[in-house]
């Protein structure tokens, strides 16, 4: 997609606070600090549309961004930060799940994973399984790929794909720093949006 306008719409903590909207929606999920804000900012060619935060797990809001009045990108709160108490984690889960299950316009979820890690953790696998169970299309993206040597990338992708139970080719190599994979992510989003 060629991004002409990208604007913040609103923040929500529950379905009733989500904006009324008819345009297709794509949500972004990932562990705190994975590079979710950087990924969205890279997609929309803006440095600070989504505020990056050095305090992982701080924002517990669902943020909506209007793209060209034709698409909504939705930034879900980062999860899995070790210092977050179990109670807050349970609240995260309940907030995200009620959003994901109630949003009629939702076309898919971009699941962002740090390429440097040797595989997703139990929480990430669990979340993916939950998405699949509810038949929500998932677009897995391996980010921070600039931090990995080229010849190690394929192996990292294989490890992550295996742990997630996905085909390796499904995982897009991405870097917000070099913009590697930006076009592929957009193509995959456009394809999800076109799906009935
Ligand atoms: P979020 O908490 O998931 O929204 O993560 P941020 O987008 O705020 O990124 C967390 C940190 O990782 C920041 O210091 C970013 O500059 C850095 N970062 C994010 N994406 C990349 C990337 O693709 N490559 C590199 N080298 N650093 C990145």
Short mmCIF file of C-alpha atoms and ligand atoms in Angstrom, two decimals:
data_model
loop_
_atom_site.label_atom_id
_atom_site.label_comp_id
_atom_site.label_asym_id
_atom_site.label_seq_id
_atom_site.Cartn_x
_atom_site.Cartn_y
_atom_site.Cartn_z
CA UNK A 1 0.00 0.00 0.00
CA UNK A 2 1.13 3.50 -0.77
CA UNK A 3 0.67 5.40 2.50
CA UNK A 4 -0.60 8.92 1.92
CA UNK A 5 -2.00 9.71 5.35
CA UNK A 6 -1.49 8.03 8.71
CA UNK A 7 -3.18 9.43 11.79
CA UNK A 8 -3.78 8.37 15.36
CA UNK A 9 -7.50 7.76 15.93
CA UNK A 10 -7.99 6.72 19.54
CA UNK A 11 -6.95 4.43 22.36
CA UNK A 12 -9.17 1.78 23.87
CA UNK A 13 -9.12 -0.65 26.76
CA UNK A 14 -12.31 -2.49 25.86
CA UNK A 15 -14.46 -3.22 22.79
CA UNK A 16 -16.94 -0.45 23.65
CA UNK A 17 -14.15 2.11 23.36
CA UNK A 18 -12.94 0.90 19.95
CA UNK A 19 -13.82 3.24 17.08
CA UNK A 20 -16.79 2.47 14.89
CA UNK A 21 -15.26 1.64 11.57
CA UNK A 22 -16.02 -0.14 8.33
CA UNK A 23 -12.51 -0.28 6.93
CA UNK A 24 -10.45 -3.46 7.22
CA UNK A 25 -8.25 -3.74 10.26
CA UNK A 26 -4.87 -5.35 10.88
CA UNK A 27 -3.60 -5.80 14.45
CA UNK A 28 0.03 -6.02 15.60
CA UNK A 29 1.05 -8.17 18.55
CA UNK A 30 4.36 -9.04 20.13
CA UNK A 31 6.36 -9.17 23.30
CA UNK A 32 7.35 -5.86 24.86
CA UNK A 33 10.41 -4.34 23.21
CA UNK A 34 10.21 -6.71 20.23
CA UNK A 35 10.16 -3.75 17.82
CA UNK A 36 6.42 -3.45 17.26
CA UNK A 37 6.29 0.36 17.26
CA UNK A 38 9.32 0.52 14.97
CA UNK A 39 7.69 -1.93 12.56
CA UNK A 40 4.47 0.07 12.33
CA UNK A 41 6.36 3.37 11.99
CA UNK A 42 8.45 1.85 9.20
CA UNK A 43 5.33 0.62 7.38
CA UNK A 44 3.75 4.07 7.45
CA UNK A 45 7.02 5.96 6.78
CA UNK A 46 6.77 7.94 9.99
CA UNK A 47 9.36 8.20 12.72
CA UNK A 48 7.06 8.68 15.67
CA UNK A 49 3.46 7.92 14.77
CA UNK A 50 3.62 5.09 17.27
CA UNK A 51 5.60 6.17 20.27
CA UNK A 52 8.42 3.80 21.06
CA UNK A 53 8.84 3.22 24.72
CA UNK A 54 11.82 2.20 26.76
CA UNK A 55 9.59 1.06 29.57
CA UNK A 56 8.37 -2.28 28.31
CA UNK A 57 4.86 -3.19 29.28
CA UNK A 58 3.99 0.33 30.33
CA UNK A 59 1.21 1.12 27.88
CA UNK A 60 -1.75 -1.15 28.28
CA UNK A 61 -3.86 0.43 25.59
CA UNK A 62 -5.05 -0.63 22.18
CA UNK A 63 -4.12 2.16 19.75
CA UNK A 64 -5.85 2.71 16.41
CA UNK A 65 -4.20 4.33 13.38
CA UNK A 66 -6.09 5.34 10.27
CA UNK A 67 -4.22 4.77 7.01
CA UNK A 68 -5.54 6.60 3.92
CA UNK A 69 -9.09 6.29 5.33
CA UNK A 70 -8.89 2.78 3.87
CA UNK A 71 -7.21 0.65 6.51
CA UNK A 72 -6.86 0.63 10.28
CA UNK A 73 -3.61 -0.51 11.88
CA UNK A 74 -4.05 -1.51 15.49
CA UNK A 75 -1.20 -1.56 17.96
CA UNK A 76 -1.92 -4.07 20.73
CA UNK A 77 -0.11 -3.67 24.05
CA UNK A 78 3.17 -5.57 24.28
CA UNK A 79 3.07 -8.67 26.42
CA UNK A 80 5.37 -11.01 28.23
CA UNK A 81 7.50 -8.55 30.13
CA UNK A 82 8.93 -10.49 33.03
CA UNK A 83 8.38 -7.75 35.62
CA UNK A 84 4.69 -7.47 34.92
CA UNK A 85 2.69 -9.17 37.69
CA UNK A 86 0.51 -12.16 36.81
CA UNK A 87 -2.64 -10.14 37.47
CA UNK A 88 -1.68 -7.49 34.89
CA UNK A 89 -0.78 -10.21 32.42
CA UNK A 90 -4.21 -11.77 32.86
CA UNK A 91 -5.80 -8.34 32.26
CA UNK A 92 -3.73 -7.99 29.08
CA UNK A 93 -4.94 -11.33 27.87
CA UNK A 94 -8.55 -10.58 28.59
CA UNK A 95 -8.38 -7.13 26.95
CA UNK A 96 -6.66 -8.46 23.81
CA UNK A 97 -8.91 -11.48 23.50
CA UNK A 98 -12.10 -9.47 23.81
CA UNK A 99 -10.81 -7.03 21.17
CA UNK A 100 -9.76 -9.84 18.80
CA UNK A 101 -13.03 -11.73 19.15
CA UNK A 102 -15.34 -8.76 18.88
CA UNK A 103 -13.86 -6.90 15.93
CA UNK A 104 -15.84 -7.74 12.82
CA UNK A 105 -13.50 -5.77 10.53
CA UNK A 106 -10.36 -7.53 11.74
CA UNK A 107 -8.56 -9.22 8.84
CA UNK A 108 -5.49 -10.59 10.54
CA UNK A 109 -2.85 -10.31 13.21
CA UNK A 110 0.82 -9.55 12.57
CA UNK A 111 2.74 -11.60 15.13
CA UNK A 112 6.15 -10.04 15.68
CA UNK A 113 9.05 -12.15 16.88
CA UNK A 114 12.64 -11.15 17.61
CA UNK A 115 14.79 -12.93 15.03
CA UNK A 116 17.73 -13.18 17.41
CA UNK A 117 16.00 -15.47 19.82
CA UNK A 118 16.21 -19.18 19.24
CA UNK A 119 12.50 -19.56 19.27
CA UNK A 120 9.29 -18.22 20.67
CA UNK A 121 8.52 -18.74 24.33
CA UNK A 122 5.53 -20.64 25.70
CA UNK A 123 3.43 -17.50 25.85
CA UNK A 124 4.00 -16.72 22.17
CA UNK A 125 3.21 -20.28 21.11
CA UNK A 126 0.12 -20.24 23.30
CA UNK A 127 -1.05 -16.95 21.78
CA UNK A 128 -0.52 -18.26 18.24
CA UNK A 129 -2.51 -21.40 19.08
CA UNK A 130 -5.29 -19.26 20.45
CA UNK A 131 -5.37 -17.17 17.24
CA UNK A 132 -5.48 -20.31 15.12
CA UNK A 133 -8.20 -21.83 17.25
CA UNK A 134 -10.32 -18.76 16.59
CA UNK A 135 -9.44 -18.85 12.89
CA UNK A 136 -7.78 -15.47 12.90
CA UNK A 137 -5.25 -15.21 10.06
CA UNK A 138 -1.71 -14.74 11.38
CA UNK A 139 1.18 -13.03 9.64
CA UNK A 140 4.41 -13.94 11.46
CA UNK A 141 7.26 -11.44 11.09
CA UNK A 142 10.83 -11.91 12.32
CA UNK A 143 12.19 -8.51 13.21
CA UNK A 144 15.62 -7.00 14.03
CA UNK A 145 17.07 -9.15 11.24
CA UNK A 146 19.83 -6.56 10.73
CA UNK A 147 21.31 -7.82 14.00
CA UNK A 148 21.89 -11.28 12.57
CA UNK A 149 24.51 -12.36 10.08
CA UNK A 150 22.96 -13.13 6.70
CA UNK A 151 23.99 -16.78 6.74
CA UNK A 152 22.40 -17.33 10.15
CA UNK A 153 19.04 -15.86 9.16
CA UNK A 154 17.65 -18.93 7.43
CA UNK A 155 18.52 -21.12 10.40
CA UNK A 156 16.90 -18.70 12.84
CA UNK A 157 13.79 -18.65 10.70
CA UNK A 158 13.68 -22.44 10.65
CA UNK A 159 13.99 -22.65 14.43
CA UNK A 160 11.23 -20.14 14.99
CA UNK A 161 8.95 -21.68 12.39
CA UNK A 162 9.46 -25.14 13.84
CA UNK A 163 8.65 -23.99 17.37
CA UNK A 164 5.54 -22.21 16.10
CA UNK A 165 4.44 -25.17 13.98
CA UNK A 166 4.50 -23.03 10.82
CA UNK A 167 6.11 -23.33 7.40
CA UNK A 168 9.43 -21.44 7.42
CA UNK A 169 8.52 -19.51 4.25
CA UNK A 170 5.57 -17.97 6.08
CA UNK A 171 7.88 -15.96 8.33
CA UNK A 172 8.92 -12.65 6.79
CA UNK A 173 12.43 -11.36 7.49
CA UNK A 174 12.15 -7.75 8.57
CA UNK A 175 14.28 -4.89 9.87
CA UNK A 176 13.01 -1.45 10.80
CA UNK A 177 16.60 -0.26 10.61
CA UNK A 178 17.35 -1.33 7.02
CA UNK A 179 13.69 -1.60 5.92
CA UNK A 180 14.34 -5.17 4.85
CA UNK A 181 11.04 -6.93 4.20
CA UNK A 182 8.90 -3.79 4.34
CA UNK A 183 7.41 -4.41 0.88
CA UNK A 184 6.77 -8.05 1.70
CA UNK A 185 4.93 -7.15 4.90
CA UNK A 186 2.76 -4.70 2.97
CA UNK A 187 2.07 -7.28 0.27
CA UNK A 188 1.03 -9.81 2.90
CA UNK A 189 -1.19 -7.23 4.64
CA UNK A 190 -2.78 -6.26 1.32
CA UNK A 191 -3.46 -9.94 0.63
CA UNK A 192 -5.13 -10.39 4.03
CA UNK A 193 -7.24 -7.31 3.46
CA UNK A 194 -8.43 -8.67 0.10
CA UNK A 195 -9.48 -12.00 1.62
CA UNK A 196 -13.17 -12.42 2.15
P1 LIG B 1 8.07 -2.21 21.05
O1 LIG B 1 8.15 -2.12 22.54
O2 LIG B 1 7.77 -3.60 20.61
O3 LIG B 1 7.16 -1.19 20.41
O4 LIG B 1 9.57 -1.96 20.50
P2 LIG B 1 10.24 -0.65 19.87
O5 LIG B 1 9.79 -0.46 18.46
O6 LIG B 1 10.07 0.47 20.82
O7 LIG B 1 11.75 -1.16 19.80
C1 LIG B 1 12.45 -1.56 20.96
C2 LIG B 1 13.93 -1.31 20.74
O8 LIG B 1 14.42 -2.09 19.66
C3 LIG B 1 14.25 0.13 20.36
O9 LIG B 1 15.46 0.49 20.96
C4 LIG B 1 14.38 0.10 18.85
O10 LIG B 1 15.23 1.10 18.33
C5 LIG B 1 14.96 -1.29 18.63
N1 LIG B 1 14.55 -1.85 17.32
C6 LIG B 1 13.30 -2.03 16.87
N2 LIG B 1 13.28 -2.60 15.65
C7 LIG B 1 14.58 -2.78 15.30
C8 LIG B 1 15.23 -3.31 14.14
O11 LIG B 1 14.62 -3.78 13.17
N3 LIG B 1 16.60 -3.34 14.16
C9 LIG B 1 17.31 -2.87 15.21
N4 LIG B 1 18.63 -2.95 15.14
N5 LIG B 1 16.75 -2.36 16.31
C10 LIG B 1 15.40 -2.30 16.36
#
